[in-house]
Amino acid sequence: MPCALAVSPHLDDAVFSAGGTLAHLARGGWNVVMATVFTASVAEPKGFALACQLDKGLSAEVDYMALRREEDLVAAAHLGIEAPVHLPFREAPHRGYGSPPELFGGLHADDRIELNLADAFETLISQIRPDLILAPQAVGGHVDHVQVVRALRACRPGVYPAAPILWWRDYPYTVRSADPQEPLREIFSDFDPCEIRFDAECESRKAQACAAYGSQIGFQFGGAEALVARLKDEGAVERFRLTGTLPRGVPPNAAAV
Ligand SMILES: [Zn+2]
């Protein structure tokens, strides 16, 4: 059974950006592993990190990340993929990024987490041996997304780029502004664009999976109804840049554009 590994920075990114493709692969007989990187619970969050959960209506006593990991299990079930993997790295607000602008304002010089991420990715990739990897382009410029790209590219030869990688365009940052920042545009503009179309069933699975991230929907989209409308605008297609060579006919419907 061919295997796909989706490397998601946060608990929702892979589903928002590539959920239709993941459902499409799973239905086509692929083993799909969705691994989210920044999922560690941090006891007694303070300052901006605490504000990030209070502004979503969750009191300080709630284990915010445990709640989001639970949402992720439900999302994976909607996609029809296996139980997801949760890597124990701390989100940027727990690594010294102290405000919303800082999350999108470039990497801190002392944030060297990509070295640890690269080690974890090498281990994961050598265990799973994926035939295909899906990962972000860091459209929008969130520092955690940027670090995931840097870490994947820092994996040793033999690990990267052994499998072809479909680099997704990070939704909803792609639509939040007319010209979202793309700090890694120079890297990705050299790679071939590729799109994957999927049918109504996979589109529906993606919508249900997106809706499973209930703690994020109000903040990201302004509510469940708005989410449905925004996903409809996207249509049943996801767009990527490709490195490496896709096995012929795989995934089904992949097309150069
Ligand atoms: Zn994210």
XYZ file of N, CA and C and ligand atoms in Angstrom:
772
model
N 0.856 -1.196 0.000
C 0.000 0.000 0.000
C 0.892 1.246 0.000
N 0.719 2.134 -0.989
C 1.535 3.355 -0.980
C 1.182 4.234 0.214
N 2.163 5.011 0.648
C 1.974 5.812 1.861
C 2.278 7.289 1.590
N 1.420 8.147 2.116
C 1.639 9.597 2.035
C 1.778 10.148 3.451
N 2.730 11.040 3.618
C 2.937 11.710 4.908
C 2.669 13.207 4.724
N 1.708 13.734 5.474
C 1.435 15.177 5.452
C 2.044 15.792 6.702
N 2.952 16.747 6.508
C 3.621 17.393 7.634
C 2.941 18.739 7.876
N 2.154 18.782 8.933
C 1.317 19.951 9.217
C 1.942 20.768 10.339
N 2.194 22.054 10.141
C 2.755 22.825 11.259
C 1.826 22.788 12.482
N 0.597 23.216 12.292
C -0.359 23.297 13.406
C -1.500 22.303 13.212
N -2.267 22.135 14.277
C -3.421 21.250 14.258
C -4.547 21.928 13.474
N -4.516 21.787 12.189
C -5.532 22.245 11.221
C -4.933 22.537 9.836
N -3.619 22.824 9.769
C -3.057 23.319 8.510
C -3.182 22.328 7.352
N -2.826 21.062 7.595
C -2.864 20.085 6.496
C -4.284 19.925 5.974
N -5.248 19.952 6.899
C -6.646 19.756 6.484
C -7.138 20.978 5.717
N -6.864 22.169 6.240
C -7.296 23.385 5.556
C -6.684 23.481 4.146
N -5.431 23.101 4.025
C -4.700 23.354 2.773
C -4.696 22.179 1.808
N -4.804 20.964 2.328
C -4.663 19.784 1.464
C -5.620 18.662 1.855
N -6.679 19.005 2.588
C -7.593 17.968 3.099
C -8.292 17.190 1.995
N -8.635 17.869 0.904
C -9.290 17.169 -0.198
C -8.364 16.146 -0.821
N -7.112 16.518 -0.969
C -6.117 15.603 -1.534
C -5.885 14.412 -0.609
N -5.837 14.669 0.690
C -5.619 13.567 1.642
C -6.792 12.584 1.599
N -8.017 13.106 1.550
C -9.195 12.228 1.457
C -9.171 11.436 0.147
N -8.770 12.119 -0.907
C -8.696 11.522 -2.242
C -7.666 10.384 -2.274
N -6.526 10.610 -1.661
C -5.501 9.568 -1.590
C -5.997 8.379 -0.779
N -6.600 8.669 0.374
C -7.055 7.582 1.257
C -8.080 6.714 0.533
N -8.984 7.349 -0.168
C -10.008 6.574 -0.866
C -9.402 5.773 -2.017
N -8.284 6.272 -2.541
C -7.607 5.555 -3.625
C -6.699 4.439 -3.127
N -6.773 4.121 -1.838
C -6.021 2.987 -1.308
C -4.691 3.351 -0.669
N -4.461 4.653 -0.476
C -3.219 5.069 0.171
C -3.353 5.028 1.688
N -2.231 4.696 2.328
C -2.129 4.887 3.776
C -1.688 6.333 3.992
N -2.517 7.147 4.615
C -2.221 8.571 4.772
C -1.948 8.873 6.242
N -0.737 9.371 6.515
C -0.344 9.737 7.871
C -0.266 11.260 7.947
N -1.045 11.844 8.816
C -1.007 13.290 9.027
C -0.259 13.542 10.341
N 0.914 14.152 10.227
C 1.737 14.407 11.415
C 1.785 15.914 11.668
N 1.321 16.326 12.828
C 1.347 17.746 13.164
C 2.513 18.018 14.110
N 3.198 19.113 13.840
C 4.499 19.362 14.468
C 4.367 20.037 15.835
N 3.618 21.130 15.883
C 3.573 21.951 17.109
C 2.310 21.628 17.893
N 2.401 20.599 18.726
C 1.193 20.156 19.444
C 1.416 20.020 20.945
N 2.553 20.466 21.457
C 2.849 20.250 22.880
C 1.950 21.082 23.777
N 1.427 20.459 24.812
C 0.760 21.212 25.876
C 1.828 21.907 26.705
N 1.543 23.137 27.119
C 2.452 23.871 27.991
C 1.661 24.270 29.236
N 2.129 23.819 30.385
C 1.401 24.093 31.621
C 1.481 25.578 31.967
N 0.401 26.103 32.507
C 0.333 27.488 32.994
C 0.877 28.484 31.971
N 0.242 28.553 30.806
C 0.678 29.539 29.812
C 0.521 30.956 30.346
N 1.402 31.842 29.863
C 1.373 33.231 30.339
C 1.395 34.182 29.140
N 1.075 35.449 29.418
C 1.241 36.495 28.422
C 0.502 36.211 27.124
N 1.216 36.382 26.015
C 0.599 36.213 24.698
C 0.110 34.781 24.485
N 0.873 33.807 24.988
C 0.464 32.403 24.824
C -0.883 32.168 25.503
N -1.058 32.731 26.675
C -2.340 32.598 27.371
C -3.440 33.346 26.610
N -3.109 34.532 26.125
C -4.093 35.328 25.372
C -4.616 34.568 24.159
N -3.742 33.733 23.559
C -4.136 32.979 22.360
C -5.246 31.971 22.652
N -5.369 31.551 23.900
C -6.494 30.670 24.200
C -7.665 31.438 24.808
N -7.363 32.494 25.581
C -8.459 33.287 26.156
C -9.293 33.934 25.041
N -8.615 34.387 23.968
C -9.364 35.067 22.897
C -10.186 34.089 22.070
N -10.042 32.803 22.325
C -10.902 31.809 21.672
C -11.970 31.307 22.638
N -12.116 32.038 23.757
C -13.174 31.722 24.709
C -12.840 30.562 25.623
N -11.545 30.205 25.714
C -11.131 29.075 26.552
C -10.405 29.597 27.784
N -10.863 29.192 28.954
C -10.273 29.716 30.191
C -8.863 29.160 30.383
N -8.144 29.785 31.318
C -6.739 29.421 31.556
C -6.590 27.979 32.020
N -7.642 27.412 32.623
C -7.543 26.051 33.162
C -7.617 24.995 32.052
N -8.148 25.361 30.891
C -8.314 24.383 29.811
C -6.940 24.046 29.223
N -6.698 22.737 29.031
C -5.490 22.323 28.303
C -5.786 22.523 26.813
N -5.405 23.709 26.326
C -5.771 24.139 24.974
C -5.271 23.169 23.911
N -4.036 22.719 24.050
C -3.479 21.848 23.010
C -4.098 20.445 23.076
N -4.432 19.979 24.270
C -5.109 18.671 24.365
C -6.447 18.732 23.641
N -7.144 19.836 23.814
C -8.420 20.020 23.126
C -8.225 20.009 21.611
N -7.168 20.677 21.154
C -6.921 20.739 19.711
C -6.455 19.388 19.158
N -5.723 18.624 19.963
C -5.340 17.278 19.506
C -6.577 16.398 19.331
N -7.540 16.580 20.235
C -8.801 15.831 20.108
C -9.532 16.229 18.825
N -9.561 17.515 18.544
C -10.196 17.990 17.302
C -9.536 17.335 16.095
N -8.224 17.185 16.156
C -7.452 16.614 15.050
C -7.832 15.147 14.804
N -8.096 14.401 15.886
C -8.515 13.002 15.734
C -9.832 12.932 14.972
N -10.736 13.839 15.312
C -12.048 13.857 14.648
C -11.879 14.232 13.176
N -11.029 15.237 12.929
C -10.790 15.670 11.550
C -10.240 14.514 10.713
N -9.284 13.786 11.255
C -8.682 12.665 10.520
C -9.731 11.603 10.194
N -10.620 11.355 11.146
C -11.684 10.367 10.904
C -12.578 10.830 9.762
N -12.880 12.121 9.704
C -13.702 12.639 8.593
C -13.001 12.468 7.256
N -11.690 12.623 7.244
C -10.958 12.453 5.979
C -10.872 10.986 5.563
N -11.060 10.098 6.541
C -10.925 8.672 6.242
C -9.491 8.201 6.282
N -8.658 8.884 7.072
C -7.250 8.491 7.201
C -7.011 7.930 8.605
N -5.830 7.379 8.806
C -5.555 6.742 10.097
C -5.355 7.784 11.202
N -5.261 7.311 12.442
C -5.086 8.227 13.579
C -3.833 9.073 13.364
N -3.925 10.365 13.574
C -2.790 11.246 13.247
C -1.664 11.152 14.275
N -0.487 11.630 13.843
C 0.702 11.691 14.699
C 0.826 13.113 15.242
N 1.185 13.228 16.513
C 1.362 14.549 17.139
C 2.785 14.656 17.676
N 3.574 15.513 17.058
C 4.951 15.717 17.519
C 4.932 16.757 18.649
N 5.853 16.611 19.608
C 5.737 17.387 20.859
C 6.513 18.704 20.856
N 6.381 19.486 19.817
C 7.069 20.780 19.792
C 6.121 21.898 20.200
N 6.702 22.953 20.792
C 5.897 24.070 21.307
C 5.680 25.120 20.217
N 4.460 25.622 20.162
C 4.123 26.676 19.204
C 4.918 27.948 19.502
N 5.001 28.803 18.485
C 5.798 30.025 18.566
C 5.516 30.903 19.796
N 4.240 31.062 20.219
C 4.020 31.903 21.408
C 4.726 31.370 22.666
N 5.092 30.087 22.651
C 5.834 29.503 23.776
C 7.343 29.515 23.521
N 7.757 30.083 22.411
C 9.189 30.150 22.098
C 9.659 31.592 21.979
N 8.956 32.527 22.594
C 9.453 33.896 22.642
C 8.828 34.846 21.641
N 7.905 34.360 20.814
C 7.191 35.260 19.888
C 6.008 35.843 20.660
N 6.068 37.161 20.915
C 5.214 37.730 21.955
C 4.005 38.513 21.505
N 3.678 38.492 20.213
C 2.517 39.252 19.749
C 2.099 38.720 18.382
N 0.870 39.023 17.944
C 0.464 38.561 16.609
C 1.425 39.022 15.508
N 1.854 40.279 15.465
C 2.789 40.663 14.392
C 4.091 39.859 14.420
N 4.544 39.487 15.621
C 5.795 38.718 15.695
C 5.662 37.338 15.060
N 4.434 36.794 15.070
C 4.238 35.465 14.467
C 4.473 35.494 12.962
N 4.362 36.688 12.378
C 4.484 36.824 10.926
C 5.615 37.779 10.541
N 6.484 38.092 11.510
C 7.466 39.135 11.295
C 8.887 38.644 11.120
N 9.050 37.416 10.703
C 10.400 36.887 10.510
C 10.880 36.106 11.725
N 11.852 35.219 11.480
C 12.349 34.343 12.542
C 13.201 35.124 13.533
N 13.056 34.812 14.809
C 13.976 35.333 15.821
C 15.330 34.649 15.645
N 16.379 35.425 15.876
C 17.730 34.872 15.690
C 17.987 33.671 16.602
N 17.350 33.668 17.766
C 17.617 32.571 18.711
C 16.621 31.415 18.569
N 15.748 31.488 17.566
C 14.808 30.385 17.334
C 15.461 29.389 16.386
N 16.069 28.371 16.966
C 16.799 27.390 16.150
C 16.092 26.042 16.174
N 14.786 26.115 16.345
C 14.036 24.866 16.493
C 14.091 24.005 15.232
N 14.447 24.613 14.095
C 14.450 23.797 12.872
C 15.447 22.650 12.955
N 16.504 22.797 13.777
C 17.456 21.697 13.927
C 16.791 20.504 14.614
N 16.001 20.799 15.638
C 15.277 19.722 16.329
C 14.185 19.136 15.436
N 13.528 20.013 14.697
C 12.487 19.529 13.790
C 13.092 18.600 12.735
N 14.236 18.984 12.192
C 14.856 18.161 11.145
C 15.180 16.766 11.691
N 15.679 16.694 12.914
C 15.943 15.381 13.526
C 14.656 14.567 13.612
N 13.595 15.226 14.086
C 12.317 14.520 14.250
C 11.760 14.077 12.895
N 11.919 14.919 11.879
C 11.402 14.565 10.548
C 12.189 13.381 9.973
N 13.510 13.391 10.188
C 14.314 12.271 9.674
C 13.854 10.960 10.304
N 13.614 10.992 11.595
C 13.150 9.782 12.286
C 11.802 9.341 11.737
N 10.894 10.303 11.628
C 9.538 9.995 11.164
C 9.566 9.434 9.742
N 10.332 10.087 8.877
C 10.374 9.674 7.465
C 11.023 8.296 7.334
N 12.066 8.042 8.141
C 12.695 6.723 8.010
C 11.813 5.627 8.600
N 10.930 5.986 9.539
C 9.992 4.980 10.066
C 8.852 4.721 9.075
N 8.305 5.797 8.535
C 7.101 5.676 7.701
C 7.442 5.327 6.258
N 8.608 5.787 5.807
C 9.030 5.587 4.418
C 7.947 5.980 3.420
N 7.548 7.235 3.455
C 6.453 7.651 2.580
C 6.860 7.649 1.111
N 5.890 7.355 0.258
C 6.082 7.454 -1.188
C 5.837 8.877 -1.660
N 5.209 9.653 -0.802
C 4.851 11.031 -1.136
C 4.760 11.805 0.176
N 5.289 13.032 0.159
C 5.188 13.913 1.322
C 4.390 15.142 0.902
N 3.555 15.615 1.790
C 2.862 16.891 1.582
C 3.292 17.831 2.696
N 3.552 19.099 2.346
C 4.117 20.037 3.320
C 3.787 21.466 2.889
N 3.934 22.426 3.818
C 3.555 23.809 3.492
C 4.616 24.558 2.685
N 4.159 25.636 2.052
C 5.072 26.600 1.413
C 5.320 27.797 2.327
N 4.597 27.864 3.441
C 4.686 29.012 4.359
C 4.164 30.304 3.725
N 3.137 30.168 2.873
C 2.424 31.361 2.404
C 1.791 32.015 3.636
N 1.939 33.322 3.756
C 1.453 34.024 4.941
C 2.595 34.354 5.882
N 3.625 33.514 5.867
C 4.830 33.831 6.612
C 4.800 33.518 8.098
N 3.874 32.677 8.548
C 3.886 32.304 9.967
C 5.230 31.634 10.291
N 5.862 32.061 11.372
C 7.216 31.564 11.670
C 7.248 30.044 11.857
N 6.188 29.465 12.398
C 6.172 28.008 12.570
C 6.133 27.291 11.218
N 5.410 27.855 10.274
C 5.354 27.262 8.930
C 6.732 27.382 8.258
N 7.360 28.544 8.411
C 8.687 28.750 7.824
C 9.678 27.735 8.394
N 9.608 27.507 9.685
C 10.543 26.555 10.306
C 10.312 25.128 9.824
N 9.077 24.775 9.547
C 8.801 23.427 9.026
C 9.435 23.259 7.645
N 9.302 24.268 6.801
C 9.922 24.180 5.464
C 11.440 24.080 5.603
N 12.021 24.938 6.440
C 13.479 24.926 6.612
C 13.954 23.563 7.109
N 13.200 22.996 8.048
C 13.606 21.719 8.635
C 13.505 20.586 7.614
N 12.434 20.586 6.815
C 12.314 19.528 5.805
C 13.468 19.600 4.819
N 13.825 20.839 4.457
C 14.907 21.015 3.494
C 16.272 20.743 4.120
N 16.329 20.730 5.457
C 17.593 20.463 6.152
C 17.808 18.981 6.431
N 16.790 18.152 6.161
C 16.966 16.722 6.380
C 18.082 16.213 5.469
N 18.804 15.217 5.949
C 19.965 14.730 5.206
C 19.568 14.063 3.896
N 20.440 14.120 2.909
C 20.172 13.410 1.647
C 19.895 11.945 1.960
N 18.996 11.381 1.225
C 18.567 10.014 1.556
C 17.263 10.050 2.310
N 17.087 11.114 3.079
C 15.777 11.332 3.711
C 15.026 12.335 2.844
N 15.651 13.500 2.667
C 15.119 14.483 1.723
C 16.131 14.638 0.611
N 15.804 14.636 -0.619
C 14.438 14.538 -1.137
C 14.120 13.160 -1.694
N 14.203 12.129 -0.877
C 13.961 10.783 -1.383
C 12.550 10.630 -1.922
N 11.581 11.181 -1.218
C 10.194 11.106 -1.678
C 9.843 12.416 -2.378
N 8.994 12.350 -3.406
C 8.504 13.603 -3.989
C 7.700 14.373 -2.936
N 7.746 15.689 -3.028
C 6.997 16.515 -2.076
C 6.030 17.413 -2.823
N 4.790 17.371 -2.411
C 3.786 18.334 -2.862
C 3.716 19.421 -1.796
N 4.166 20.615 -2.175
C 4.187 21.735 -1.231
C 2.883 22.510 -1.398
N 2.073 22.526 -0.359
C 0.758 23.169 -0.491
C 0.843 24.675 -0.262
N -0.167 25.368 -0.777
C -0.323 26.801 -0.515
C -1.170 26.956 0.730
N -0.645 27.658 1.736
C -1.214 27.650 3.080
C -2.525 28.434 3.135
N -3.597 27.700 3.252
C -4.933 28.258 3.384
C -5.258 28.389 4.880
N -5.923 29.426 5.343
C -6.550 30.523 4.602
C -5.659 31.750 4.390
N -4.350 31.644 4.662
C -3.490 32.821 4.427
C -3.522 33.231 2.958
N -3.752 32.250 2.071
C -3.793 32.527 0.633
C -4.902 33.494 0.253
N -5.942 33.544 1.071
C -7.091 34.388 0.718
C -7.306 35.521 1.720
N -6.483 35.565 2.759
C -6.713 36.573 3.794
C -6.319 37.968 3.304
N -5.357 38.029 2.410
C -5.048 39.318 1.792
C -4.814 39.063 0.303
N -4.936 40.115 -0.485
C -4.820 39.960 -1.936
C -3.401 39.532 -2.321
N -2.441 39.945 -1.522
C -1.052 39.634 -1.838
C -0.348 39.158 -0.568
N -0.635 37.918 -0.158
C -0.051 37.430 1.090
C 1.463 37.367 1.013
N 2.121 37.595 2.128
C 3.574 37.501 2.086
C 3.998 36.048 1.893
N 5.028 35.887 1.107
C 5.562 34.548 0.828
C 7.075 34.611 1.007
N 7.544 34.481 2.247
C 8.972 34.671 2.504
C 9.860 33.671 1.783
N 9.293 32.532 1.359
C 10.095 31.509 0.695
C 9.757 31.406 -0.792
N 9.172 32.473 -1.312
C 8.727 32.453 -2.714
C 9.869 32.088 -3.663
N 11.067 32.569 -3.375
C 12.191 32.305 -4.283
C 12.492 30.820 -4.412
N 12.289 30.102 -3.319
C 12.497 28.651 -3.368
C 11.431 28.013 -4.245
N 10.171 28.346 -3.971
C 9.082 27.589 -4.583
C 8.812 27.982 -6.024
N 9.195 29.199 -6.406
C 8.902 29.618 -7.773
C 9.674 28.776 -8.788
N 10.728 28.100 -8.350
C 11.482 27.230 -9.258
C 10.836 25.852 -9.446
N 9.890 25.519 -8.573
C 9.306 24.168 -8.630
C 8.066 24.182 -9.523
N 7.785 23.026 -10.123
C 6.651 22.952 -11.048
C 5.323 23.061 -10.304
N 4.421 23.912 -10.809
C 3.080 23.932 -10.213
C 2.311 22.677 -10.590
N 1.398 22.305 -9.728
C 0.670 21.053 -9.892
C -0.659 21.236 -9.177
N -1.724 20.727 -9.729
C -2.997 20.827 -9.005
C -3.654 19.469 -8.919
N -4.419 19.279 -7.868
C -5.130 18.021 -7.682
C -6.611 18.337 -7.514
N -7.414 17.757 -8.387
C -8.865 17.926 -8.314
C -9.468 16.699 -7.652
N -10.544 16.929 -6.914
C -11.189 15.799 -6.239
C -12.689 15.951 -6.387
N -13.397 14.876 -6.061
C -14.837 14.887 -6.328
C -15.625 15.417 -5.121
N -16.936 15.422 -5.277
C -17.803 16.019 -4.251
C -17.690 15.289 -2.917
N -17.466 13.982 -2.965
C -17.355 13.259 -1.697
C -16.115 13.731 -0.920
N -15.002 13.852 -1.615
C -13.778 14.302 -0.941
C -13.901 15.766 -0.507
N -14.602 16.558 -1.304
C -14.838 17.955 -0.932
C -15.649 18.017 0.354
N -16.637 17.143 0.453
C -17.474 17.100 1.646
C -16.673 16.611 2.862
N -15.837 15.594 2.646
C -14.992 15.098 3.749
C -14.070 16.209 4.255
N -13.515 16.964 3.307
C -12.636 18.073 3.692
C -13.409 19.105 4.520
N -14.599 19.455 4.085
C -15.394 20.463 4.807
C -15.713 19.996 6.223
N -16.072 18.724 6.354
C -16.375 18.201 7.699
C -15.116 18.181 8.563
N -13.999 17.821 7.952
C -12.741 17.777 8.705
C -12.340 19.186 9.149
N -12.484 20.174 8.264
C -12.164 21.561 8.636
C -13.034 22.009 9.816
N -14.321 21.657 9.742
C -15.260 22.085 10.780
C -14.945 21.444 12.132
N -14.198 20.323 12.107
C -13.859 19.644 13.359
C -12.935 20.484 14.242
N -12.229 21.439 13.635
C -11.331 22.295 14.427
C -12.126 23.454 15.020
N -13.085 23.100 15.856
C -14.043 24.082 16.366
C -13.408 25.248 17.099
N -12.288 25.012 17.770
C -11.657 26.095 18.542
C -11.060 27.157 17.619
N -10.838 26.816 16.357
C -10.164 27.741 15.434
C -11.116 28.427 14.446
N -12.306 27.869 14.280
C -13.169 28.307 13.176
C -13.636 29.754 13.335
N -13.990 30.132 14.558
C -14.427 31.509 14.773
C -13.300 32.489 14.489
N -12.138 32.185 15.015
C -10.961 33.038 14.865
C -10.508 33.121 13.404
N -10.500 31.964 12.724
C -9.952 31.917 11.354
C -10.957 32.393 10.306
N -12.246 32.091 10.533
C -13.227 32.305 9.461
C -14.426 33.144 9.894
N -14.595 33.354 11.195
C -15.760 34.093 11.650
C -16.982 33.218 11.856
N -16.792 31.909 11.932
C -17.914 31.024 12.238
C -18.068 29.903 11.224
N -18.912 28.931 11.593
C -19.063 27.711 10.791
C -19.662 28.002 9.416
N -20.652 28.897 9.376
C -21.291 29.202 8.080
C -20.302 29.871 7.140
N -19.524 30.780 7.695
C -18.528 31.473 6.876
C -17.497 30.476 6.355
N -17.141 29.494 7.183
C -16.196 28.462 6.736
C -16.742 27.736 5.513
N -17.999 27.336 5.575
C -18.614 26.601 4.461
C -18.554 27.439 3.187
N -18.891 28.721 3.325
C -18.893 29.605 2.155
C -17.487 29.773 1.583
N -16.520 29.929 2.479
C -15.142 30.143 2.024
C -14.583 28.900 1.332
N -14.925 27.729 1.865
C -14.440 26.496 1.233
C -15.071 26.315 -0.141
N -16.330 26.712 -0.255
C -17.018 26.619 -1.548
C -16.293 27.481 -2.589
N -15.829 28.651 -2.140
C -15.078 29.531 -3.050
C -13.824 28.845 -3.584
N -13.220 27.991 -2.758
C -11.993 27.308 -3.170
C -12.261 26.288 -4.270
N -13.458 25.695 -4.244
C -13.775 24.637 -5.202
C -13.073 23.340 -4.832
N -13.275 22.324 -5.648
C -12.735 20.999 -5.339
C -11.367 20.822 -5.992
N -10.461 21.699 -5.623
C -9.112 21.632 -6.190
C -8.122 22.192 -5.171
N -6.931 21.634 -5.143
C -5.839 22.166 -4.311
C -4.596 22.296 -5.183
N -3.848 23.350 -4.911
C -2.709 23.663 -5.781
C -1.401 23.564 -4.997
N -0.406 23.036 -5.670
C 0.868 22.728 -5.025
C 2.028 23.144 -5.927
N 3.210 23.091 -5.353
C 4.446 23.029 -6.129
C 5.057 21.671 -5.837
N 5.694 21.101 -6.852
C 6.187 19.731 -6.738
C 7.698 19.686 -6.794
N 8.325 18.946 -5.869
C 9.728 18.568 -6.030
C 9.801 17.052 -6.149
N 10.747 16.588 -6.944
C 10.826 15.164 -7.218
C 9.818 14.795 -8.292
N 9.652 13.514 -8.492
C 8.783 13.028 -9.565
C 7.677 12.181 -8.971
N 6.454 12.526 -9.312
C 5.338 11.712 -8.841
C 5.348 10.386 -9.582
N 5.070 9.287 -8.862
C 4.892 8.026 -9.574
C 3.790 8.222 -10.625
N 3.903 7.527 -11.752
C 2.966 7.764 -12.850
C 1.528 7.515 -12.396
N 0.668 8.465 -12.727
C -0.743 8.331 -12.368
C -1.032 8.500 -10.896
N -0.038 8.956 -10.136
C -0.205 9.027 -8.686
C 0.158 10.421 -8.210
N -0.619 11.035 -7.355
C -1.964 10.584 -7.012
C -2.894 10.764 -8.196
N -3.950 9.965 -8.265
C -4.858 10.118 -9.386
C -5.349 11.551 -9.476
N -5.488 12.056 -10.647
C -5.964 13.425 -10.924
C -4.887 14.492 -10.816
N -3.657 14.129 -10.432
C -2.619 15.155 -10.367
C -2.338 15.648 -11.779
N -2.245 16.944 -11.928
C -2.020 17.496 -13.266
C -1.057 18.641 -13.187
N -0.127 18.681 -14.131
C 0.743 19.853 -14.250
C -0.112 21.003 -14.748
N 0.151 22.183 -14.289
C -0.642 23.344 -14.727
C 0.306 24.442 -15.199
Zn -0.566 27.069 10.957
